[in-house]
Coordinates of C-alpha atoms and ligand atoms in Angstrom, one line a residue:
X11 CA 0.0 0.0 0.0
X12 CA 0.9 3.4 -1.2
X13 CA 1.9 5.8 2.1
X14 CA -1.2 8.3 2.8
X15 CA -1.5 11.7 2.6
X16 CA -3.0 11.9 6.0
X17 CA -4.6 9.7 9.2
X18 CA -7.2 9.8 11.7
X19 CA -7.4 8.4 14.5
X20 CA -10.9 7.8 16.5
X21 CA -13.8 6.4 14.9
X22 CA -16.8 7.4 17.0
X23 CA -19.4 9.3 14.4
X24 CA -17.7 12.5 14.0
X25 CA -14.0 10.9 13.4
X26 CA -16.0 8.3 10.8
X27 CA -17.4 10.7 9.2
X28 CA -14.4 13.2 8.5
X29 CA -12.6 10.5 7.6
X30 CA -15.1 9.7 4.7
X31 CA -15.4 12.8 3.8
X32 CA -11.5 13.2 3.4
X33 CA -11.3 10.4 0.8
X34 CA -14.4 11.0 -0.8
X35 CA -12.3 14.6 -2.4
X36 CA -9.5 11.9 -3.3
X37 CA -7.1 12.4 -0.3
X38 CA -5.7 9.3 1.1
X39 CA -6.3 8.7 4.1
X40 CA -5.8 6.2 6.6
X41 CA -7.7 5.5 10.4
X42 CA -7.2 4.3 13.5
X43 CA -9.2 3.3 16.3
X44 CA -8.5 1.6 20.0
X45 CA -10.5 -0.9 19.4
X46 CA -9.3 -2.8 16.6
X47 CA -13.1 -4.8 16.0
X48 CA -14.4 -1.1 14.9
X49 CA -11.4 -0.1 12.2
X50 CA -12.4 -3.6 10.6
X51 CA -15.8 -2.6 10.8
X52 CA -15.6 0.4 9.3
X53 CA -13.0 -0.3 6.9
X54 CA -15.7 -3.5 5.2
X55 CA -18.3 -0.5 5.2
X56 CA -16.7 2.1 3.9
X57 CA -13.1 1.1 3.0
X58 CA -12.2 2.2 -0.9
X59 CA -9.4 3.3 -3.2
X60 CA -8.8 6.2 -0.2
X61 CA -10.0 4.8 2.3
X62 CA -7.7 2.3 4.4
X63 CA -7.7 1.1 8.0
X64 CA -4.7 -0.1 10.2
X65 CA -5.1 -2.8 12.8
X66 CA -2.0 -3.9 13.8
X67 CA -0.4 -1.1 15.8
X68 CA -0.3 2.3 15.9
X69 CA 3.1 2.4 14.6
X70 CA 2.3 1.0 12.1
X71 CA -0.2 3.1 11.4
X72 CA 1.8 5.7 11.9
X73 CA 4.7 4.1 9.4
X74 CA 1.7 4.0 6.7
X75 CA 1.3 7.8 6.6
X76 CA 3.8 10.1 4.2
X77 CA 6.3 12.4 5.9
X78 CA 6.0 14.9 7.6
X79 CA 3.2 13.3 8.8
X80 CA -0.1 14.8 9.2
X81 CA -2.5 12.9 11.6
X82 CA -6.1 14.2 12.8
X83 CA -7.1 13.1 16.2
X84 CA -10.7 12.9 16.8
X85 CA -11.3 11.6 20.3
X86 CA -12.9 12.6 23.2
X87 CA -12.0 15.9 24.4
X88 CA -9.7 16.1 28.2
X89 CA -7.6 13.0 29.0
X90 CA -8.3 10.8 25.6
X91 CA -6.6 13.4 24.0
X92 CA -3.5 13.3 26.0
X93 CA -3.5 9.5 26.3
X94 CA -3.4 9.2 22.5
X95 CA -0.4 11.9 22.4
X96 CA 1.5 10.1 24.7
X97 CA 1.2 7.1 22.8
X98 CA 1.8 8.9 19.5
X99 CA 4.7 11.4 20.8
X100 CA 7.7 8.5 20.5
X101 CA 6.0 7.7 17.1
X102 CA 6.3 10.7 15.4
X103 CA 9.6 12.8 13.8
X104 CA 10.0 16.5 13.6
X105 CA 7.9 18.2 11.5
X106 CA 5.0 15.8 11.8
X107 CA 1.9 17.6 12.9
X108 CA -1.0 16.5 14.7
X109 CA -4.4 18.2 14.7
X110 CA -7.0 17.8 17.3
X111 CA -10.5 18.4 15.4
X112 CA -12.4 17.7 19.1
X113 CA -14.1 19.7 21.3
X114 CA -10.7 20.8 23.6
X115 CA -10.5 23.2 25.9
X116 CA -8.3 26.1 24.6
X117 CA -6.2 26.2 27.7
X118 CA -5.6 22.5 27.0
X119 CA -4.4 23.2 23.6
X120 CA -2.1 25.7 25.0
X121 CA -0.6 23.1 26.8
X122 CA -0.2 20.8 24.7
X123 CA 1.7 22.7 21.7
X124 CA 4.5 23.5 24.2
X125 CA 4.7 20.0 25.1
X126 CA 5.3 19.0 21.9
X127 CA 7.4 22.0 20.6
X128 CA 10.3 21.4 22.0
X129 CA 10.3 17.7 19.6
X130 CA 9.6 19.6 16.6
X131 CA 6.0 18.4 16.6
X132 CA 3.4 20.4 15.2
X133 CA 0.3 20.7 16.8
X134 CA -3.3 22.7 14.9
X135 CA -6.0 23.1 17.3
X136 CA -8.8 23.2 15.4
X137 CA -12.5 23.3 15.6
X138 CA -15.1 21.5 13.9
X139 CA -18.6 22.3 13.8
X140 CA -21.5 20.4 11.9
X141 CA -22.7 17.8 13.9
X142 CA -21.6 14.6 12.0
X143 CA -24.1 15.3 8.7
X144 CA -21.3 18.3 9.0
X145 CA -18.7 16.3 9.0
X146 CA -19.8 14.0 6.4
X147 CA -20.6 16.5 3.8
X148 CA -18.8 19.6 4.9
X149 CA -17.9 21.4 8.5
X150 CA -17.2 25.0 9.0
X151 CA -13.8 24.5 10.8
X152 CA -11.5 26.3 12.6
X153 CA -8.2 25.9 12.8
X154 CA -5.7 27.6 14.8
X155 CA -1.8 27.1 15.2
X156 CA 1.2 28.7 12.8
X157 CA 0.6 29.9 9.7
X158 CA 2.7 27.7 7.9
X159 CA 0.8 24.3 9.2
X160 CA -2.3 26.1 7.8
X161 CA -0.7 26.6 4.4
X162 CA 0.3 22.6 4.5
X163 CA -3.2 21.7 5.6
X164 CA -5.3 24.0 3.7
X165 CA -5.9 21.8 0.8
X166 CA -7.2 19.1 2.4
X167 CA -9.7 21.6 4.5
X168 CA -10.9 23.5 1.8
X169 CA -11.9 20.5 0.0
X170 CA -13.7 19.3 3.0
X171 CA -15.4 22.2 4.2
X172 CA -18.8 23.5 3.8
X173 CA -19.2 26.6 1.3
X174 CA -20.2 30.1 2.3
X175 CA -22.9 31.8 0.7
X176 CA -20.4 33.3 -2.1
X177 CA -19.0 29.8 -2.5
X178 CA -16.2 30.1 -0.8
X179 CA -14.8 26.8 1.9
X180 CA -16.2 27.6 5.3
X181 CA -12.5 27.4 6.7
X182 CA -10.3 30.1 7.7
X183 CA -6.5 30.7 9.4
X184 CA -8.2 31.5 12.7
X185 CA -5.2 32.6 14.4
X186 CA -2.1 31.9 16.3
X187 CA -2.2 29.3 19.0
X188 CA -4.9 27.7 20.6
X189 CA -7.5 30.2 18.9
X190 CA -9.1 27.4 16.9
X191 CA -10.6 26.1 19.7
X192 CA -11.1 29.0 21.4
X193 CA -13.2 30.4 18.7
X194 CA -15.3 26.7 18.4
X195 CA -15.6 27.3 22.2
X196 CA -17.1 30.6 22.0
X197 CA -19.1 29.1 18.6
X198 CA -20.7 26.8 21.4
X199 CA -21.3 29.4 23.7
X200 CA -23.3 31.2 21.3
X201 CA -24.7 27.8 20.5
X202 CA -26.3 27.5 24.0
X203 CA -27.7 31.2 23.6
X204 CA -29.4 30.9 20.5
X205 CA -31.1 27.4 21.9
X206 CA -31.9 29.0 24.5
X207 CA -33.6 32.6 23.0
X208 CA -35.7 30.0 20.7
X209 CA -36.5 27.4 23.4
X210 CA -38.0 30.9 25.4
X211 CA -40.2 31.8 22.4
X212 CA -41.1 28.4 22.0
X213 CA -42.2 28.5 25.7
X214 CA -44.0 32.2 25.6
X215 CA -46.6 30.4 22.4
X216 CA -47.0 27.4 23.8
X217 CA -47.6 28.7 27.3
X218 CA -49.6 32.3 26.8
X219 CA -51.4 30.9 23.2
X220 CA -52.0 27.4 24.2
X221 CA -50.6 26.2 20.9
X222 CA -49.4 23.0 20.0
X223 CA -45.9 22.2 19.1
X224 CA -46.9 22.0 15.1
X225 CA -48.9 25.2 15.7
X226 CA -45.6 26.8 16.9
X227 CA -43.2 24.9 14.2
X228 CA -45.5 27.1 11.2
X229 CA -45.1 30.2 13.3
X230 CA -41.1 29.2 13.3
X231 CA -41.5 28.6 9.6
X232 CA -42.4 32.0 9.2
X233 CA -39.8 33.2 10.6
X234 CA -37.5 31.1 9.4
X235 CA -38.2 32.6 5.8
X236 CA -36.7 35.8 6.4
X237 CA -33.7 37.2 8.6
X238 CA -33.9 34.4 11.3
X239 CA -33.3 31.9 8.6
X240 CA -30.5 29.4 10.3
X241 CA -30.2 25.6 10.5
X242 CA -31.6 25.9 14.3
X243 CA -34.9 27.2 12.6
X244 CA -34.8 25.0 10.0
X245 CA -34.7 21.7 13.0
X246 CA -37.0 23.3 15.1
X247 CA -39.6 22.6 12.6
X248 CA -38.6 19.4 12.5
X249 CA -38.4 18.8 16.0
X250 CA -41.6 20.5 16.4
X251 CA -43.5 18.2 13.6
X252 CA -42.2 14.9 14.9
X253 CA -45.2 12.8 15.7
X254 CA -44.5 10.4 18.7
X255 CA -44.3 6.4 18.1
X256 CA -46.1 5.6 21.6
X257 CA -48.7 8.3 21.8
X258 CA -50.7 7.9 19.3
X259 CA -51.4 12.1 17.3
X260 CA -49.1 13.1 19.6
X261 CA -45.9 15.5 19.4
X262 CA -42.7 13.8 20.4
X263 CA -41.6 16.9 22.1
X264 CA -44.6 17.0 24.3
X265 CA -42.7 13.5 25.9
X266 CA -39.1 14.9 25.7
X267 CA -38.2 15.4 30.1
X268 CA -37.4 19.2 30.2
X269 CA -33.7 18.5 31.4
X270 CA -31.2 19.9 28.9
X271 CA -27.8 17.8 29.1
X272 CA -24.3 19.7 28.1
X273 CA -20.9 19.1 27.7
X274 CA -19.0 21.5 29.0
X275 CA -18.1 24.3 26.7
X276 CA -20.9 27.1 27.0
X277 CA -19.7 26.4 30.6
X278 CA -16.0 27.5 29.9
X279 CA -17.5 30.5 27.2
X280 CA -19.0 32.0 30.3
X281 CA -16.1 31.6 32.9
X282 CA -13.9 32.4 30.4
X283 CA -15.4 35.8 29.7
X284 CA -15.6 36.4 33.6
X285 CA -11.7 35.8 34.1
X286 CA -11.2 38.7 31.3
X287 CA -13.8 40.9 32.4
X288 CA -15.8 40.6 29.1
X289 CA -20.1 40.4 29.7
X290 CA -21.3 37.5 28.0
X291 CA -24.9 37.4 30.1
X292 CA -26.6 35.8 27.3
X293 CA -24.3 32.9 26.9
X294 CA -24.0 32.6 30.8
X295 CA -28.1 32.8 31.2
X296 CA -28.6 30.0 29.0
X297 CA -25.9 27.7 30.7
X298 CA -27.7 28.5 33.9
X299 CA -31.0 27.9 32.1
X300 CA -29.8 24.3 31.5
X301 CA -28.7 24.2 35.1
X302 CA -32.0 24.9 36.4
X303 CA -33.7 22.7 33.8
X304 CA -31.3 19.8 35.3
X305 CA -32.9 20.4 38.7
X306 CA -36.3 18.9 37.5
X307 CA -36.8 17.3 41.0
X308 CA -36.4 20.6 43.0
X309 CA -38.3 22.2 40.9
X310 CA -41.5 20.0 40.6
X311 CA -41.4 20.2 44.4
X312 CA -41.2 24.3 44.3
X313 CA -43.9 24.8 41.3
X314 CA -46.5 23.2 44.1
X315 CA -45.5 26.1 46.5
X316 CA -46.8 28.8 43.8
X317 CA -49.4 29.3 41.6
X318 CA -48.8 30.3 38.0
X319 CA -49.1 33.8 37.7
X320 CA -51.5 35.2 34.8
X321 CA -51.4 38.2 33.4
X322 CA -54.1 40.7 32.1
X323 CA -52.8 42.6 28.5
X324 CA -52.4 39.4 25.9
X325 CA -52.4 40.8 22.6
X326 CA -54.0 38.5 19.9
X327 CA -51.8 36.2 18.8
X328 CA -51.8 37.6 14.8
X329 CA -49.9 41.2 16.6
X330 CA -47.7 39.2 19.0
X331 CA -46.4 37.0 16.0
X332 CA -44.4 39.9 14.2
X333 CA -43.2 41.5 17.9
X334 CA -41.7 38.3 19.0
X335 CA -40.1 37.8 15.3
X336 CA -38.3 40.9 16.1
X337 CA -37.5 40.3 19.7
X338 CA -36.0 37.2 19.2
X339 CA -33.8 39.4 16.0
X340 CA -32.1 41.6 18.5
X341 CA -32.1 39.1 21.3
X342 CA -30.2 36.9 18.9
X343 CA -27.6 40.2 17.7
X344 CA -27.5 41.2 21.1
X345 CA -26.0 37.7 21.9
X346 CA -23.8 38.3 19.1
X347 CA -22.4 41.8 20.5
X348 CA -21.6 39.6 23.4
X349 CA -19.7 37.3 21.1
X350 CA -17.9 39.8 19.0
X351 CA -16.2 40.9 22.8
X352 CA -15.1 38.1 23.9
X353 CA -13.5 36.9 21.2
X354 CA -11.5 40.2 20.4
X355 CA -10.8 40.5 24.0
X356 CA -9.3 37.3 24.1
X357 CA -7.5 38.1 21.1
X358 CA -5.5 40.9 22.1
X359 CA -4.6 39.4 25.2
X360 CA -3.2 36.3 23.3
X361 CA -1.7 37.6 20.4
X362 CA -4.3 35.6 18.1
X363 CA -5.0 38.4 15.6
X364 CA -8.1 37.0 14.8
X365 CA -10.3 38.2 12.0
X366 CA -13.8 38.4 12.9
X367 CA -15.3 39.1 9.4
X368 CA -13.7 35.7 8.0
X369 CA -15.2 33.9 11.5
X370 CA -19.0 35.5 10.5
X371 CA -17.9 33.9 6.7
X372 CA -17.0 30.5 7.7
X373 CA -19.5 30.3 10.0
X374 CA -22.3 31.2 7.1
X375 CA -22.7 27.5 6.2
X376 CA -21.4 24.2 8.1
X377 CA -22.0 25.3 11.5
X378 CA -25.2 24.3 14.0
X379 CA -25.2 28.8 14.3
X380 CA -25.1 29.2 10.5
X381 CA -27.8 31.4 9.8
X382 CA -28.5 34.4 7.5
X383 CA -27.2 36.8 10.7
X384 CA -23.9 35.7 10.0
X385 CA -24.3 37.2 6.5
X386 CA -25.3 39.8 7.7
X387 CA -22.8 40.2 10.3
X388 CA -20.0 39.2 8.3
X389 CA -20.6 42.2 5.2
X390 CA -21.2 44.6 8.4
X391 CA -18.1 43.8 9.2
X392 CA -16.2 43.9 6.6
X393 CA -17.9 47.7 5.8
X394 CA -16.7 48.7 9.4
X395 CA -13.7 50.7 10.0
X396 CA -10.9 48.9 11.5
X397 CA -10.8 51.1 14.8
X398 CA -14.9 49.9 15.5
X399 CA -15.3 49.0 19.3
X400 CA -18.0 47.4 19.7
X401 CA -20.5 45.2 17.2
X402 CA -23.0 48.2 18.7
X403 CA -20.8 50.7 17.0
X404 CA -21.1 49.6 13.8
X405 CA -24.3 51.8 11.6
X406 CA -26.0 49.1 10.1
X407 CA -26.2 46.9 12.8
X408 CA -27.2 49.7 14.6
X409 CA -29.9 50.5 12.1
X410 CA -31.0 46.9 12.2
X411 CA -31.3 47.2 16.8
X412 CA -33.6 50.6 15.5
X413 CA -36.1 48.6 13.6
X414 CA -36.2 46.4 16.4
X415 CA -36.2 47.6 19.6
X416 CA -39.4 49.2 20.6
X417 CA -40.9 45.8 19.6
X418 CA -38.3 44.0 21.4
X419 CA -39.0 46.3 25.0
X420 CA -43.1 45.4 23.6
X421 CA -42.4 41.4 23.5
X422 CA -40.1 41.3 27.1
X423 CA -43.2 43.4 28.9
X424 CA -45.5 41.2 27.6
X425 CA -44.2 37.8 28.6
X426 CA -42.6 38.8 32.1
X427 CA -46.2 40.2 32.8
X428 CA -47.7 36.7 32.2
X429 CA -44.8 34.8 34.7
X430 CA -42.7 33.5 31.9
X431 CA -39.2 32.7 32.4
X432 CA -37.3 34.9 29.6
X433 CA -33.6 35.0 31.3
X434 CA -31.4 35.0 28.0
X435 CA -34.3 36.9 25.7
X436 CA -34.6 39.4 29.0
X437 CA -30.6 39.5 29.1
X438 CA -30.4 40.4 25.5
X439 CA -32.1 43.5 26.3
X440 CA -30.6 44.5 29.5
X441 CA -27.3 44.1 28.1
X442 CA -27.8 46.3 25.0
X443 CA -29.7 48.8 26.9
X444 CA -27.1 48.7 29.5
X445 CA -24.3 49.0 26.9
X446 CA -26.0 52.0 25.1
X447 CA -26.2 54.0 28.3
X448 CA -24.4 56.6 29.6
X449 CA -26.0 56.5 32.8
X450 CA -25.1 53.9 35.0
X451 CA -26.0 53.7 38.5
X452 CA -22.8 52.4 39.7
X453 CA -22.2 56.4 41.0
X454 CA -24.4 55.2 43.8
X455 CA -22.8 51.6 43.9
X456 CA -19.2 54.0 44.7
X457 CA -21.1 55.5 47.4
X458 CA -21.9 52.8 48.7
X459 CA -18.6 50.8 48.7
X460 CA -16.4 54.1 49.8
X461 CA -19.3 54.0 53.0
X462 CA -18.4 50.9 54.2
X463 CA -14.9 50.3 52.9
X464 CA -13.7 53.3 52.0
X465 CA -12.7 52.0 48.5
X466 CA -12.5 55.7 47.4
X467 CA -14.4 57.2 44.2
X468 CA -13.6 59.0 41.2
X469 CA -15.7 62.4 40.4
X470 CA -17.5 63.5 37.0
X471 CA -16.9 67.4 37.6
X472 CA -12.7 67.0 38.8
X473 CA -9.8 64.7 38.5
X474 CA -8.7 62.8 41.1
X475 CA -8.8 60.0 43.9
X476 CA -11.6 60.9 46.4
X477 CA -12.9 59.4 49.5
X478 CA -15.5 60.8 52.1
X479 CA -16.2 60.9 55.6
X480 CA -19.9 60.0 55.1
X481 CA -20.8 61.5 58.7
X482 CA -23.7 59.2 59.7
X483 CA -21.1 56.2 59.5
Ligands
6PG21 C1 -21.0 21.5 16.7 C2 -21.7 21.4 18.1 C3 -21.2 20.2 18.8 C4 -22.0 19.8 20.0 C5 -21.4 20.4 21.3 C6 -22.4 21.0 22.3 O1 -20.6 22.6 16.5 O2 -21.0 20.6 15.9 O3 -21.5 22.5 18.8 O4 -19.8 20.5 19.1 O5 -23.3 20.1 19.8 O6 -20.7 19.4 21.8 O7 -22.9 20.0 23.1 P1 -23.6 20.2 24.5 O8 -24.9 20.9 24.2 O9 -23.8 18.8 24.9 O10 -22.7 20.9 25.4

């Protein structure tokens, strides 16, 4: 057998699936997997004229691939991925690189390049987002690491990878370092928000309209026609239509226990942002709205100690339609905002030079977000002058926040009137209103603090250090 152009090792659905997609655009590729019965497996599947398997041992795996050697690992992210470096770092020669497509942790990555640098060993974070019908047919990805190992990779990714609405491969040079995977964190993050905005207008019809969960997937079709269009809109119908196998007429979703599950990394988007002072509420609300959802026992035993609260002003349902479109529109771009801080926070303070009009691009198409807001986002940004602060400072998506704010305030009144929990739609707009306010009360919160601690103040009319003897102390 011929050497290959690259391997994988890992052959759970999301490493399977990259793998066939790799030799499906006629690159070489050969996989690896701990459990030898699976490689075998797959390889009687799916095995071709690009496709081959190893069994033996990894080195010889390792001995089948071309130098230097590229090799994806797709395993599970924390200690799998260390256990198969380990095993893979006496394999491997200078200028081999090895690429870890999962789910890391950034700070993980970071780690793990200088562990290997010092060998010669090249190592690409890089996300991958798609779910495995992504991976199979084309993943927005995100790599990070040197230039140079994106130039050697490239190739191989931009055959692979989604395309953007102009056609382009939804793959990008992220930036230096570990900002790969910090960007798929962050991707995740927004991920949970997005869920989580659409799971609260989901709640608001079903709740204050009594509808059923079709009668709420053709309201979601609507919107899903114009600017919400994204692949979460597009599920939701799904989801929403899904008749149930036991119940007979029924909705699936009706069954489904309300306890969201998660993984970790809208977890680490929100902690994250809190170690570098950037506000991500939106992503944090909806981690602590799967939190809460978790607690299903506590909270069956606390809905008996209060009685749902009804409210008096419901508008018909034909003029709450169009306000909640637009609610969820800037609750969604307000997440956004969020995003765009974090990320170039974080990449000033790593040296990434990140690019956030090629992230809106590659995240057009591929990605679970991908949605017609990136578009949007992504042609905002590339009209925005360099020195823009904020996603708030740029015009049009200001324009596009005019258009929908008084509707927005209309939509939050309404539902936290009739006792619905809105904590990441409600955030949305606390955090834009906050942001575009000169006004804060935190004067009186400097009061407070210099009271009791004397933790001093800074004055609006002079320069200066100041601290008073408040004399009723
Ligand atoms: C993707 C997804 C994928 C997955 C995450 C989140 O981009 O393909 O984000 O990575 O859905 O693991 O999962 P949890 O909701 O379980 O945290």
């Amino acid at each position: 057998m011929k050497k290959t152009q690259i391997g994988l090792i890992g052959l759970a659905v999301m490493g399977a699936n990259l793998a066939r997609n790799i030799a499906s655009k006629n690159f070489d590729v050969i996989v690896y997997n701990r459990t030898k019965e699976k490689t075998k497996e797959f390889i009687k599947q799916y095995g071709n004229e690009h496709l081959f398997g190893e069994t033996r041992s990894l080195s010889q795996f390792v001995a089948s691939i071309e130098r230097p050697r590229n090799i994806i690992i797709m395993v599970q992210a924390g200690k799998p991925v260390d256990a198969v470096i380990e095993e893979l770092f006496p394999l491997l020669d200078s200028d081999d690189c090895i690429i870890d497509c999962g789910n890391s942790y950034y700070r993980d990555t970071i780690r793990r390049e200088a562990y290997l640098a010092p060998k010669g060993i090249h190592f690409v974070g890089c996300g991958v987002s798609g779910g495995e019908e992504g991976a199979l047919h084309g993943p927005s990805i995100m790599p990070g690491g040197s230039g140079e190992n994106y130039v050697r990779l490239r190739p191989i990714f931009e055959a692979i990878a989604a395309r953007d609405f102009n056609g382009w491969a939804c793959v990008t040079h992220i930036g230096w370092g570990a900002s790969g995977h910090f960007v798929k964190m962050v991707h995740n993050g927004i991920e949970y928000a997005v869920m989580q905005i659409m799971a609260e207008a989901y709640d608001t019809l079903r709740k204050l309209y009594n509808l059923s969960a079709p009668g709420i997937a053709d309201i979601f079709e609507d919107y899903s026609k114009g600017k919400l269009g994204s692949y979460l809109f597009d599920i939701s119908l799904k989801v929403l239509r899904k008749e149930d196998e036991f119940q007979d007429g029924a909705s699936l979703v009706d069954y489904i226990l309300d306890r969201a599950g998660q993984k970790g990394t809208g977890k680490w988007t929100a902690i994250d942002a809190l170690e570098r002072n950037v506000c991500v509420p939106t992503i944090a609300e909806a981690v602590f709205a799967r939190n809460i959802s978790a607690n299903k026992k506590l909270r069956t035993e606390l809905s008996a100690t209060f009685e749902e609260f009804h409210g008096k002003n419901l508008p018909p349902l034909n003029k709450f339609i169009p306000l909640l479109k637009n609610g969820l529109y800037a609750s969604i771009l307000s997440a956004y905002a969020q995003w765009y801080d974090l990320i170039t926070q974080a990449s000033r303070e790593e040296g990434w030079e990140v690019n956030l009009a090629e992230i809106s691009r590659i995240w057009e198409w591929g990605c679970i977000i991908r949605a017609e807001i990136l578009s949007f986002l992504h042609e905002s940004f590339l009209d925005a002058p360099e020195w823009v602060s904020h996603l708030f400072a740029i015009p049009e998506v200001m324009s596009a926040f005019r258009e929908s704010v008084p509707d927005w305030h209309g939509v939050v009144s309404i539902i936290i009137e009739h006792g619905i929990a809105v904590p990441t739609i409600g955030s949305s707009l606390s955090y834009f209103e906050a942001m575009t306010d000169n006004e804060h009360p935190a004067n009186y919160l400097q009061g407070l603090r210099d009271f009791f601690g004397a933790h001093t103040y800074e004055r609006t009319d002079r320069k200066g250090v100041f601290h008073t003897e408040w004399s009723d102390k």
